[in-house]
Amino acid sequence: MTAVSNIYPTAALRALDAAHHIHPFTDTKMLNAEGSRIITHAEGVWLTDSDGNRIMDGMAGLWCSQVGHGRQEIADAVHRQMSDLSYYNTFFKTTHPPVIALAERLAKLSPPQFNRVFFCSSGSEANDTVFRLVRYYWDQMGKPEKKVIIGRWNGYHGSTLAGTSLGGMKAMHGQGDLPVPGVTHIAQPYWFGEGGDMSPDEFGIWAAQELEKAIDRIGEDKVAAFIAEPIQGAGGVIIPPESYWPEVRRILSERDILFVADEVICGFGRLGTWFGSQYFGLEPDLMPIAKGLSSGYLPIGGLLISDKVASALVDMPGEFYHGYTYSGHPACCAAALANLDIMEREKLVERVADDIGPYLQARWKALGEHPLVGEARMTGLVGALELVPEKGNRRKAFDNTGTVGTLCRDISFRNGLVMRAVRDSMIISPPLVLSHDEADQLVALARKTLDDTHAELKRQGKV
Ligand SMILES: *Cc1c(COP(=O)(O)O)cnc(C)c1O
C-alpha cells in the first residue's frame, strides 16, 4: 500500500497544503510563507518527517498518545470492529456491544461516584455537553435560576463556542464576542507568573478564595458549576501550589454548586493516577475526557457523570435533547478499549507514578539550573520550563511575549525534539511508554535546545 504522503516530494506536498488546507490555531499567511512540517510515520515516541528526519514526540501528539504511536494491536481491533459493524448510532433506543463494553469499563476505572458516561468525539464536545447538562440538571432540580458557570482565566476547555467560553483564553474570547452570557472567570493558580510578593502557599489560598468571592458576588442561588483542569495544560502546565486544591475543596464542600474536573489532559495516567482528580483528592460531579482515552488512534471523548447528576437523567422523567451522530462510534470505542487493554497490561499508570515519572522529573527539574530557565516544573509526565531574561527574577519577562518561546520551539524541532511553546515557556507531555534511555535523550535534546536558544538570544542582545 502506498500512502499519499510517500509519493510526492516535500516541496510539492507543502505547496498543496498551502493551497488547500486551513490549519487549526495558525496564522495561515505566515505558515504558508514558511511551509508546513510534514510527518509521514510514527512509532513509539518517534516521528519521521517527509525528509526522513527522526524527531522525538515530546508532546505525545497533542497530549494524547499515552501508549505511543504505531501499536498494531489497536489498528487490528479497529479493523475487526469495522468489519463487524462499521457504524451505527446510539439514538432511538439502540446500542451496540463496543459502546456497552467501553461504558462499563470506564465506570469501573473511574472513581466510585461515576457509573455513567455520555460519549462524543472530542474534548470540546464533552465540554459542550457539560455546559448543557449542568443547566439541565438544575432545571430538573427545580432551580432553573442556577445558570452561571465559573471558569478560570487561562483555562482551556476546547475551541467550540461552549469550550471557548468556559475556557479563559482572552485572545480566543476576543474573536467573536465570547464568552457567551452566563460564564464568568476567576484567577488561575499560576504562582510563577502572577504570585507577586506572596509565597506559593499564600498565593494558592488567595487564588482558591477567588472562587468563594465569585460565588458570593454572583449569589450562590445563581451559580450552576465551577469548571477547572486539575493541572492546566494548554495554559502552560500550571501546577497549582499545594495549598490550592484543599482550599477549593473546602469551599466546594460548603456550597451547593457542581464541580467539573476537566480531565481531557490529566485523565488516563498523565499524573500517575487514572484521573488527575485522584492525584489531588478531588471529588468532581462531572469529568470530561478525551485525548488519552484512545491515545489519539481515533477521535473519541466523553463525559463521566456522577450518580448525583445522573439522577436527573435516570430517576426523573424528561428527555435531554442532546447528542452527536458519532456518540459512541463503534470503531472509536474499539480503539479506546484496545488502548485501555495496553495501558492496563503494561501498567502504564503505575509506571508514571513509580518509575518513568520520578525518573524524568528529577532530570527535567535539573534543567532549572540553566541560565535561561526561571523555573522547571513537572508532575507525572507533564512539565514546563519558564524561560526568563534575568535568572532569579521572575518579575522580569521577555518583551513581545511568545517570541522567545517560538524561537526555542523551532530550535527544538531542528534538534529533533517536539516541545510546545506557551508564551515564553516550553512544555512537554511525552507518551507514557517513554523508556529511561529515551528520557535521557529527551533531556539532552532539551538542554541542547536551551543552550542554542541562549546563544541566539545573546547574539540578539536579549539576555
Ligand atoms: C484539548 C483539551 C480540550 C479540547 O479537546 P478537543 O478534543 O481538542 O476538542 C478540552 N479540555 C482540555 C483540558 C484540553 O486539554
GROMACS .gro file of C-alpha atoms and ligand atoms in nm:
model
  478
    1MET     CA    1   0.000   0.000   0.000
    2THR     CA    2   0.131   0.342  -0.086
    3ALA     CA    3   0.029   0.633   0.127
    4VAL     CA    4  -0.022   0.965  -0.049
    5SER     CA    5   0.244   1.108   0.178
    6ASN     CA    6   0.514   0.897   0.022
    7ILE     CA    7   0.456   0.965  -0.346
    8TYR     CA    8   0.507   1.341  -0.356
    9PRO     CA    9   0.829   1.517  -0.264
   10THR     CA   10   0.819   1.752   0.034
   11ALA     CA   11   0.804   2.072  -0.169
   12ALA     CA   12   0.503   1.952  -0.370
   13LEU     CA   13   0.320   1.843  -0.053
   14ARG     CA   14   0.389   2.181   0.106
   15ALA     CA   15   0.251   2.364  -0.194
   16LEU     CA   16  -0.067   2.153  -0.191
   17ASP     CA   17  -0.106   2.201   0.183
   18ALA     CA   18  -0.071   2.578   0.146
   19ALA     CA   19  -0.318   2.582  -0.144
   20HIS     CA   20  -0.598   2.384   0.019
   21HIS     CA   21  -0.557   2.313   0.389
   22ILE     CA   22  -0.652   2.551   0.669
   23HIS     CA   23  -0.470   2.451   0.992
   24PRO     CA   24  -0.609   2.489   1.346
   25PHE     CA   25  -0.471   2.772   1.567
   26THR     CA   26  -0.250   2.902   1.288
   27ASP     CA   27  -0.162   3.232   1.123
   28THR     CA   28  -0.223   3.086   0.778
   29LYS     CA   29  -0.049   3.359   0.584
   30MET     CA   30   0.265   3.323   0.794
   31LEU     CA   31   0.259   2.943   0.777
   32ASN     CA   32   0.221   2.933   0.402
   33ALA     CA   33   0.516   3.166   0.359
   34GLU     CA   34   0.729   2.923   0.561
   35GLY     CA   35   0.577   2.585   0.470
   36SER     CA   36   0.441   2.310   0.696
   37ARG     CA   37   0.640   2.034   0.853
   38ILE     CA   38   0.516   1.705   0.711
   39ILE     CA   39   0.500   1.397   0.933
   40THR     CA   40   0.478   1.070   0.743
   41HIS     CA   41   0.534   0.797   1.001
   42ALA     CA   42   0.548   0.744   1.376
   43GLU     CA   43   0.644   0.462   1.604
   44GLY     CA   44   0.668   0.461   1.982
   45VAL     CA   45   0.785   0.808   2.082
   46TRP     CA   46   0.946   0.883   1.746
   47LEU     CA   47   0.810   1.076   1.449
   48THR     CA   48   0.955   1.067   1.098
   49ASP     CA   49   0.913   1.364   0.864
   50SER     CA   50   0.896   1.370   0.486
   51ASP     CA   51   1.270   1.433   0.462
   52GLY     CA   52   1.342   1.127   0.673
   53ASN     CA   53   1.434   1.311   0.995
   54ARG     CA   54   1.357   1.136   1.323
   55ILE     CA   55   1.202   1.364   1.585
   56MET     CA   56   1.113   1.272   1.942
   57ASP     CA   57   0.745   1.336   2.013
   58GLY     CA   58   0.779   1.518   2.345
   59MET     CA   59   0.411   1.620   2.331
   60ALA     CA   60   0.254   1.275   2.269
   61GLY     CA   61   0.087   1.422   1.960
   62LEU     CA   62  -0.132   1.677   2.137
   63TRP     CA   63  -0.115   1.541   2.494
   64CYS     CA   64  -0.289   1.225   2.382
   65SER     CA   65  -0.062   0.943   2.270
   66GLN     CA   66  -0.033   0.758   2.604
   67VAL     CA   67   0.065   0.419   2.453
   68GLY     CA   68   0.288   0.567   2.182
   69HIS     CA   69   0.245   0.554   1.807
   70GLY     CA   70   0.206   0.260   1.572
   71ARG     CA   71   0.052  -0.002   1.801
   72GLN     CA   72  -0.067  -0.271   1.563
   73GLU     CA   73  -0.300  -0.414   1.826
   74ILE     CA   74  -0.519  -0.102   1.815
   75ALA     CA   75  -0.523  -0.094   1.436
   76ASP     CA   76  -0.627  -0.462   1.435
   77ALA     CA   77  -0.906  -0.402   1.688
   78VAL     CA   78  -1.042  -0.117   1.477
   79HIS     CA   79  -1.017  -0.328   1.162
   80ARG     CA   80  -1.211  -0.612   1.326
   81GLN     CA   81  -1.478  -0.375   1.455
   82MET     CA   82  -1.518  -0.206   1.117
   83SER     CA   83  -1.561  -0.544   0.954
   84ASP     CA   84  -1.839  -0.639   1.201
   85LEU     CA   85  -2.018  -0.309   1.246
   86SER     CA   86  -1.853  -0.001   1.100
   87TYR     CA   87  -2.117   0.238   1.225
   88TYR     CA   88  -2.449   0.255   1.388
   89ASN     CA   89  -2.596   0.531   1.601
   90THR     CA   90  -2.694   0.519   1.966
   91PHE     CA   91  -3.007   0.733   1.926
   92PHE     CA   92  -3.364   0.595   1.911
   93LYS     CA   93  -3.336   0.317   2.170
   94THR     CA   94  -3.040   0.141   2.003
   95THR     CA   95  -2.694   0.046   2.123
   96HIS     CA   96  -2.411  -0.191   2.030
   97PRO     CA   97  -2.153  -0.412   2.204
   98PRO     CA   98  -1.842  -0.187   2.185
   99VAL     CA   99  -2.017   0.116   2.335
  100ILE     CA  100  -2.160  -0.101   2.614
  101ALA     CA  101  -1.819  -0.252   2.685
  102LEU     CA  102  -1.645   0.086   2.695
  103ALA     CA  103  -1.910   0.245   2.918
  104GLU     CA  104  -1.880  -0.040   3.167
  105ARG     CA  105  -1.501  -0.026   3.153
  106LEU     CA  106  -1.497   0.347   3.227
  107ALA     CA  107  -1.742   0.305   3.516
  108LYS     CA  108  -1.501   0.051   3.669
  109LEU     CA  109  -1.187   0.258   3.608
  110SER     CA  110  -1.322   0.589   3.735
  111PRO     CA  111  -1.377   0.699   4.098
  112PRO     CA  112  -1.675   0.533   4.271
  113GLN     CA  113  -1.925   0.818   4.221
  114PHE     CA  114  -1.903   0.769   3.842
  115ASN     CA  115  -2.112   0.494   3.688
  116ARG     CA  116  -2.232   0.655   3.367
  117VAL     CA  117  -2.081   0.808   3.057
  118PHE     CA  118  -2.211   1.012   2.765
  119PHE     CA  119  -1.996   0.975   2.452
  120CYS     CA  120  -1.886   1.228   2.192
  121SER     CA  121  -1.589   1.273   1.959
  122SER     CA  122  -1.369   1.530   2.134
  123GLY     CA  123  -1.290   1.724   2.447
  124SER     CA  124  -1.466   2.030   2.309
  125GLU     CA  125  -1.784   1.832   2.253
  126ALA     CA  126  -1.752   1.689   2.604
  127ASN     CA  127  -1.747   2.045   2.740
  128ASP     CA  128  -2.043   2.148   2.526
  129THR     CA  129  -2.218   1.856   2.692
  130VAL     CA  130  -2.105   1.990   3.033
  131PHE     CA  131  -2.250   2.329   2.955
  132ARG     CA  132  -2.587   2.190   2.857
  133LEU     CA  133  -2.606   1.917   3.120
  134VAL     CA  134  -2.531   2.135   3.425
  135ARG     CA  135  -2.813   2.371   3.324
  136TYR     CA  136  -3.044   2.080   3.253
  137TYR     CA  137  -2.957   1.932   3.594
  138TRP     CA  138  -3.056   2.248   3.781
  139ASP     CA  139  -3.374   2.278   3.573
  140GLN     CA  140  -3.462   1.923   3.673
  141MET     CA  141  -3.386   2.006   4.038
  142GLY     CA  142  -3.637   2.290   4.023
  143LYS     CA  143  -3.366   2.558   4.042
  144PRO     CA  144  -3.359   2.698   3.688
  145GLU     CA  145  -3.208   3.025   3.813
  146LYS     CA  146  -2.879   2.843   3.880
  147LYS     CA  147  -2.717   2.912   3.541
  148VAL     CA  148  -2.376   3.076   3.583
  149ILE     CA  149  -2.067   2.864   3.523
  150ILE     CA  150  -1.740   2.983   3.677
  151GLY     CA  151  -1.421   2.905   3.485
  152ARG     CA  152  -1.065   3.033   3.527
  153TRP     CA  153  -0.859   3.279   3.330
  154ASN     CA  154  -0.614   3.093   3.107
  155GLY     CA  155  -0.802   2.766   3.149
  156TYR     CA  156  -0.857   2.562   2.833
  157HIS     CA  157  -1.173   2.365   2.767
  158GLY     CA  158  -1.176   2.343   2.387
  159SER     CA  159  -1.250   2.553   2.086
  160THR     CA  160  -1.624   2.532   2.022
  161LEU     CA  161  -1.849   2.815   2.146
  162ALA     CA  162  -1.901   2.647   2.483
  163GLY     CA  163  -1.538   2.533   2.513
  164THR     CA  164  -1.403   2.876   2.427
  165SER     CA  165  -1.649   3.041   2.667
  166LEU     CA  166  -1.573   2.810   2.960
  167GLY     CA  167  -1.202   2.848   2.890
  168GLY     CA  168  -1.028   3.166   2.989
  169MET     CA  169  -0.813   3.243   2.687
  170LYS     CA  170  -0.855   3.615   2.632
  171ALA     CA  171  -0.724   3.604   2.275
  172MET     CA  172  -0.988   3.345   2.186
  173HIS     CA  173  -1.263   3.545   2.357
  174GLY     CA  174  -1.158   3.846   2.153
  175GLN     CA  175  -1.264   3.671   1.834
  176GLY     CA  176  -1.643   3.664   1.811
  177ASP     CA  177  -1.768   3.833   2.128
  178LEU     CA  178  -1.715   3.546   2.370
  179PRO     CA  179  -1.774   3.420   2.630
  180VAL     CA  180  -2.143   3.359   2.578
  181PRO     CA  181  -2.360   3.509   2.857
  182GLY     CA  182  -2.366   3.323   3.187
  183VAL     CA  183  -1.996   3.239   3.214
  184THR     CA  184  -1.752   3.421   3.440
  185HIS     CA  185  -1.382   3.371   3.514
  186ILE     CA  186  -1.163   3.386   3.823
  187ALA     CA  187  -0.785   3.396   3.876
  188GLN     CA  188  -0.570   3.095   3.791
  189PRO     CA  189  -0.326   2.944   4.045
  190TYR     CA  190  -0.020   3.048   3.841
  191TRP     CA  191   0.229   3.145   4.110
  192PHE     CA  192   0.535   3.186   3.886
  193GLY     CA  193   0.363   3.438   3.663
  194GLU     CA  194   0.114   3.606   3.892
  195GLY     CA  195   0.213   3.533   4.253
  196GLY     CA  196   0.355   3.880   4.323
  197ASP     CA  197   0.504   3.907   4.673
  198MET     CA  198   0.310   3.610   4.809
  199SER     CA  199   0.465   3.273   4.889
  200PRO     CA  200   0.331   2.990   4.671
  201ASP     CA  201   0.104   2.868   4.953
  202GLU     CA  202  -0.030   3.215   5.034
  203PHE     CA  203  -0.099   3.267   4.668
  204GLY     CA  204  -0.270   2.925   4.637
  205ILE     CA  205  -0.511   3.017   4.918
  206TRP     CA  206  -0.574   3.359   4.765
  207ALA     CA  207  -0.649   3.210   4.420
  208ALA     CA  208  -0.881   2.947   4.571
  209GLN     CA  209  -1.071   3.209   4.768
  210GLU     CA  210  -1.140   3.397   4.445
  211LEU     CA  211  -1.391   3.116   4.388
  212GLU     CA  212  -1.564   3.189   4.719
  213LYS     CA  213  -1.573   3.561   4.641
  214ALA     CA  214  -1.716   3.498   4.294
  215ILE     CA  215  -1.991   3.274   4.434
  216ASP     CA  216  -2.083   3.542   4.689
  217ARG     CA  217  -2.073   3.820   4.432
  218ILE     CA  218  -2.297   3.636   4.186
  219GLY     CA  219  -2.514   3.474   4.452
  220GLU     CA  220  -2.495   3.102   4.527
  221ASP     CA  221  -2.855   3.065   4.409
  222LYS     CA  222  -2.744   3.170   4.061
  223VAL     CA  223  -2.425   2.962   4.027
  224ALA     CA  224  -2.453   2.628   3.849
  225ALA     CA  225  -2.095   2.499   3.844
  226PHE     CA  226  -1.722   2.556   3.868
  227ILE     CA  227  -1.502   2.405   3.596
  228ALA     CA  228  -1.125   2.357   3.617
  229GLU     CA  229  -0.842   2.138   3.493
  230PRO     CA  230  -0.654   1.964   3.780
  231ILE     CA  231  -0.336   2.094   3.613
  232GLN     CA  232  -0.388   2.348   3.335
  233GLY     CA  233  -0.234   2.206   3.019
  234ALA     CA  234  -0.266   2.441   2.723
  235GLY     CA  235  -0.240   2.736   2.962
  236GLY     CA  236   0.123   2.639   3.020
  237VAL     CA  237   0.129   2.336   3.251
  238ILE     CA  238   0.022   2.539   3.553
  239ILE     CA  239   0.079   2.315   3.856
  240PRO     CA  240  -0.111   2.478   4.145
  241PRO     CA  241   0.060   2.548   4.478
  242GLU     CA  242  -0.007   2.270   4.731
  243SER     CA  243  -0.249   2.486   4.926
  244TYR     CA  244  -0.480   2.546   4.628
  245TRP     CA  245  -0.689   2.233   4.578
  246PRO     CA  246  -0.752   2.164   4.951
  247GLU     CA  247  -0.888   2.518   4.988
  248VAL     CA  248  -1.106   2.482   4.675
  249ARG     CA  249  -1.236   2.153   4.817
  250ARG     CA  250  -1.326   2.327   5.142
  251ILE     CA  251  -1.519   2.594   4.952
  252LEU     CA  252  -1.698   2.341   4.730
  253SER     CA  253  -1.799   2.133   5.032
  254GLU     CA  254  -1.980   2.436   5.175
  255ARG     CA  255  -2.157   2.537   4.854
  256ASP     CA  256  -2.438   2.385   4.653
  257ILE     CA  257  -2.275   2.402   4.310
  258LEU     CA  258  -2.148   2.132   4.075
  259PHE     CA  259  -1.776   2.078   4.026
  260VAL     CA  260  -1.646   1.981   3.684
  261ALA     CA  261  -1.287   1.849   3.666
  262ASP     CA  262  -1.177   1.871   3.302
  263GLU     CA  263  -0.971   1.552   3.271
  264VAL     CA  264  -0.903   1.576   2.899
  265ILE     CA  265  -0.526   1.601   2.963
  266CYS     CA  266  -0.485   1.479   3.322
  267GLY     CA  267  -0.701   1.170   3.269
  268PHE     CA  268  -0.561   0.832   3.164
  269GLY     CA  269  -0.240   0.827   3.359
  270ARG     CA  270  -0.075   1.159   3.280
  271LEU     CA  271  -0.022   1.231   3.654
  272GLY     CA  272   0.042   0.870   3.758
  273THR     CA  273  -0.322   0.814   3.857
  274TRP     CA  274  -0.606   0.716   3.624
  275PHE     CA  275  -0.756   1.063   3.671
  276GLY     CA  276  -0.597   1.391   3.779
  277SER     CA  277  -0.875   1.434   4.037
  278GLN     CA  278  -0.739   1.130   4.221
  279TYR     CA  279  -0.392   1.281   4.230
  280PHE     CA  280  -0.528   1.592   4.405
  281GLY     CA  281  -0.802   1.419   4.608
  282LEU     CA  282  -1.083   1.600   4.429
  283GLU     CA  283  -1.442   1.477   4.414
  284PRO     CA  284  -1.594   1.609   4.094
  285ASP     CA  285  -1.954   1.570   3.981
  286LEU     CA  286  -1.861   1.562   3.613
  287MET     CA  287  -1.541   1.470   3.428
  288PRO     CA  288  -1.496   1.548   3.056
  289ILE     CA  289  -1.249   1.304   2.898
  290ALA     CA  290  -1.091   1.263   2.551
  291LYS     CA  291  -0.728   1.258   2.427
  292GLY     CA  292  -0.563   0.969   2.621
  293LEU     CA  293  -0.888   0.770   2.617
  294SER     CA  294  -0.794   0.639   2.272
  295SER     CA  295  -0.431   0.760   2.265
  296GLY     CA  296  -0.548   0.955   1.961
  297TYR     CA  297  -0.589   0.646   1.740
  298LEU     CA  298  -0.944   0.755   1.663
  299PRO     CA  299  -1.134   1.060   1.787
  300ILE     CA  300  -1.343   0.990   2.094
  301GLY     CA  301  -1.441   1.186   2.402
  302GLY     CA  302  -1.694   1.151   2.676
  303LEU     CA  303  -1.846   1.297   2.986
  304LEU     CA  304  -1.831   1.088   3.303
  305ILE     CA  305  -2.143   1.161   3.503
  306SER     CA  306  -2.164   1.108   3.881
  307ASP     CA  307  -2.462   0.934   4.036
  308LYS     CA  308  -2.575   1.267   4.179
  309VAL     CA  309  -2.601   1.434   3.837
  310ALA     CA  310  -2.716   1.116   3.662
  311SER     CA  311  -3.020   1.106   3.887
  312ALA     CA  312  -3.160   1.398   3.687
  313LEU     CA  313  -3.149   1.170   3.381
  314VAL     CA  314  -3.215   0.822   3.514
  315ASP     CA  315  -3.452   0.880   3.808
  316MET     CA  316  -3.653   1.169   3.673
  317PRO     CA  317  -3.873   1.180   3.366
  318GLY     CA  318  -3.773   1.402   3.072
  319GLU     CA  319  -3.567   1.385   2.755
  320PHE     CA  320  -3.230   1.563   2.744
  321TYR     CA  321  -3.225   1.696   2.388
  322HIS     CA  322  -2.857   1.643   2.319
  323GLY     CA  323  -2.644   1.404   2.115
  324TYR     CA  324  -2.399   1.364   1.831
  325THR     CA  325  -2.418   1.144   1.523
  326TYR     CA  326  -2.093   0.984   1.637
  327SER     CA  327  -2.178   0.949   2.010
  328GLY     CA  328  -2.032   0.608   2.092
  329HIS     CA  329  -1.898   0.535   1.742
  330PRO     CA  330  -1.822   0.160   1.739
  331ALA     CA  331  -1.478   0.182   1.578
  332CYS     CA  332  -1.373   0.462   1.815
  333CYS     CA  333  -1.495   0.259   2.113
  334ALA     CA  334  -1.294  -0.039   1.986
  335ALA     CA  335  -0.983   0.181   1.963
  336ALA     CA  336  -1.039   0.307   2.319
  337LEU     CA  337  -1.088  -0.045   2.453
  338ALA     CA  338  -0.769  -0.170   2.285
  339ASN     CA  339  -0.584   0.134   2.419
  340LEU     CA  340  -0.706   0.066   2.774
  341ASP     CA  341  -0.603  -0.301   2.736
  342ILE     CA  342  -0.248  -0.190   2.658
  343MET     CA  343  -0.243   0.064   2.942
  344GLU     CA  344  -0.353  -0.196   3.194
  345ARG     CA  345  -0.135  -0.479   3.063
  346GLU     CA  346   0.178  -0.262   3.052
  347LYS     CA  347   0.084  -0.094   3.384
  348LEU     CA  348   0.146   0.247   3.229
  349VAL     CA  349  -0.031   0.441   3.503
  350GLU     CA  350   0.175   0.274   3.776
  351ARG     CA  351   0.485   0.332   3.562
  352VAL     CA  352   0.424   0.707   3.562
  353ALA     CA  353   0.376   0.705   3.940
  354ASP     CA  354   0.674   0.488   4.040
  355ASP     CA  355   0.919   0.462   3.754
  356ILE     CA  356   0.943   0.683   3.448
  357GLY     CA  357   0.761   0.973   3.619
  358PRO     CA  358   1.010   1.022   3.903
  359TYR     CA  359   1.298   0.938   3.666
  360LEU     CA  360   1.213   1.212   3.416
  361GLN     CA  361   1.105   1.462   3.684
  362ALA     CA  362   1.449   1.453   3.854
  363ARG     CA  363   1.629   1.515   3.525
  364TRP     CA  364   1.381   1.775   3.399
  365LYS     CA  365   1.395   1.973   3.724
  366ALA     CA  366   1.775   1.979   3.694
  367LEU     CA  367   1.724   2.193   3.381
  368GLY     CA  368   1.613   2.462   3.628
  369GLU     CA  369   1.986   2.533   3.675
  370HIS     CA  370   2.017   2.655   3.317
  371PRO     CA  371   2.078   3.033   3.288
  372LEU     CA  372   1.771   3.073   3.063
  373VAL     CA  373   1.532   2.887   3.293
  374GLY     CA  374   1.342   3.061   3.575
  375GLU     CA  375   1.154   2.750   3.685
  376ALA     CA  376   1.147   2.384   3.579
  377ARG     CA  377   0.837   2.202   3.700
  378MET     CA  378   0.685   1.862   3.635
  379THR     CA  379   0.418   1.636   3.784
  380GLY     CA  380   0.364   1.287   3.647
  381LEU     CA  381   0.474   1.318   3.285
  382VAL     CA  382   0.374   1.677   3.218
  383GLY     CA  383   0.616   1.963   3.264
  384ALA     CA  384   0.724   2.314   3.177
  385LEU     CA  385   1.032   2.534   3.163
  386GLU     CA  386   0.979   2.905   3.222
  387LEU     CA  387   1.227   3.098   3.007
  388VAL     CA  388   1.340   3.428   3.160
  389PRO     CA  389   1.575   3.709   3.054
  390GLU     CA  390   1.719   3.751   3.404
  391LYS     CA  391   1.778   3.442   3.612
  392GLY     CA  392   1.643   3.466   3.967
  393ASN     CA  393   1.395   3.743   3.879
  394ARG     CA  394   1.053   3.602   3.796
  395ARG     CA  395   0.905   3.954   3.768
  396LYS     CA  396   1.102   4.030   3.454
  397ALA     CA  397   0.969   3.877   3.132
  398PHE     CA  398   1.088   3.899   2.774
  399ASP     CA  399   0.946   4.179   2.557
  400ASN     CA  400   0.694   4.069   2.293
  401THR     CA  401   0.568   3.768   2.484
  402GLY     CA  402   0.589   3.450   2.278
  403THR     CA  403   0.878   3.548   2.053
  404VAL     CA  404   1.141   3.366   2.258
  405GLY     CA  405   0.912   3.067   2.307
  406THR     CA  406   0.858   3.035   1.933
  407LEU     CA  407   1.231   3.070   1.866
  408CYS     CA  408   1.306   2.796   2.119
  409ARG     CA  409   1.033   2.570   1.976
  410ASP     CA  410   1.175   2.600   1.624
  411ILE     CA  411   1.528   2.526   1.750
  412SER     CA  412   1.394   2.227   1.943
  413PHE     CA  413   1.231   2.084   1.630
  414ARG     CA  414   1.556   2.129   1.440
  415ASN     CA  415   1.740   1.949   1.719
  416GLY     CA  416   1.497   1.657   1.695
  417LEU     CA  417   1.259   1.716   1.987
  418VAL     CA  418   0.899   1.836   1.980
  419MET     CA  419   0.840   2.076   2.267
  420ARG     CA  420   0.546   2.313   2.260
  421ALA     CA  421   0.580   2.684   2.338
  422VAL     CA  422   0.319   2.856   2.556
  423ARG     CA  423   0.403   3.225   2.586
  424ASP     CA  424   0.776   3.204   2.672
  425SER     CA  425   0.764   2.868   2.843
  426MET     CA  426   0.838   2.528   2.693
  427ILE     CA  427   0.603   2.237   2.754
  428ILE     CA  428   0.643   1.861   2.737
  429SER     CA  429   0.393   1.580   2.782
  430PRO     CA  430   0.559   1.268   2.638
  431PRO     CA  431   0.396   0.929   2.575
  432LEU     CA  432   0.369   0.719   2.892
  433VAL     CA  433   0.575   0.443   2.728
  434LEU     CA  434   0.888   0.663   2.725
  435SER     CA  435   1.188   0.447   2.822
  436HIS     CA  436   1.467   0.558   3.056
  437ASP     CA  437   1.703   0.582   2.763
  438GLU     CA  438   1.452   0.796   2.573
  439ALA     CA  439   1.402   1.014   2.881
  440ASP     CA  440   1.779   1.075   2.887
  441GLN     CA  441   1.770   1.163   2.519
  442LEU     CA  442   1.474   1.397   2.575
  443VAL     CA  443   1.656   1.586   2.848
  444ALA     CA  444   1.980   1.601   2.646
  445LEU     CA  445   1.790   1.743   2.346
  446ALA     CA  446   1.607   1.993   2.570
  447ARG     CA  447   1.939   2.103   2.723
  448LYS     CA  448   2.099   2.148   2.380
  449THR     CA  449   1.793   2.346   2.272
  450LEU     CA  450   1.825   2.574   2.577
  451ASP     CA  451   2.196   2.625   2.502
  452ASP     CA  452   2.128   2.704   2.136
  453THR     CA  453   1.842   2.940   2.225
  454HIS     CA  454   2.055   3.114   2.486
  455ALA     CA  455   2.337   3.160   2.234
  456GLU     CA  456   2.096   3.303   1.978
  457LEU     CA  457   1.942   3.542   2.234
  458LYS     CA  458   2.291   3.657   2.333
  459ARG     CA  459   2.367   3.724   1.970
  460GLN     CA  460   2.048   3.931   1.953
  461GLY     CA  461   2.138   4.114   2.276
  462LYS     CA  462   1.825   3.993   2.456
  463VAL     CA  463   1.999   3.825   2.751
  464LIG     C1  464  -0.758   1.955   2.438
  464LIG     C2  465  -0.848   1.993   2.550
  464LIG     C3  466  -0.984   2.010   2.531
  464LIG     C4  467  -1.047   2.005   2.393
  464LIG     O1  468  -1.037   1.881   2.337
  464LIG     P1  469  -1.052   1.866   2.175
  464LIG     O2  470  -1.051   1.718   2.157
  464LIG     O3  471  -0.935   1.936   2.114
  464LIG     O4  472  -1.180   1.927   2.139
  464LIG     C5  473  -1.064   2.033   2.640
  464LIG     N1  474  -1.012   2.043   2.763
  464LIG     C6  475  -0.880   2.029   2.786
  464LIG     C7  476  -0.830   2.036   2.926
  464LIG     C8  477  -0.794   2.006   2.680
  464LIG     O5  478  -0.663   1.997   2.701
   0.00000   0.00000   0.00000
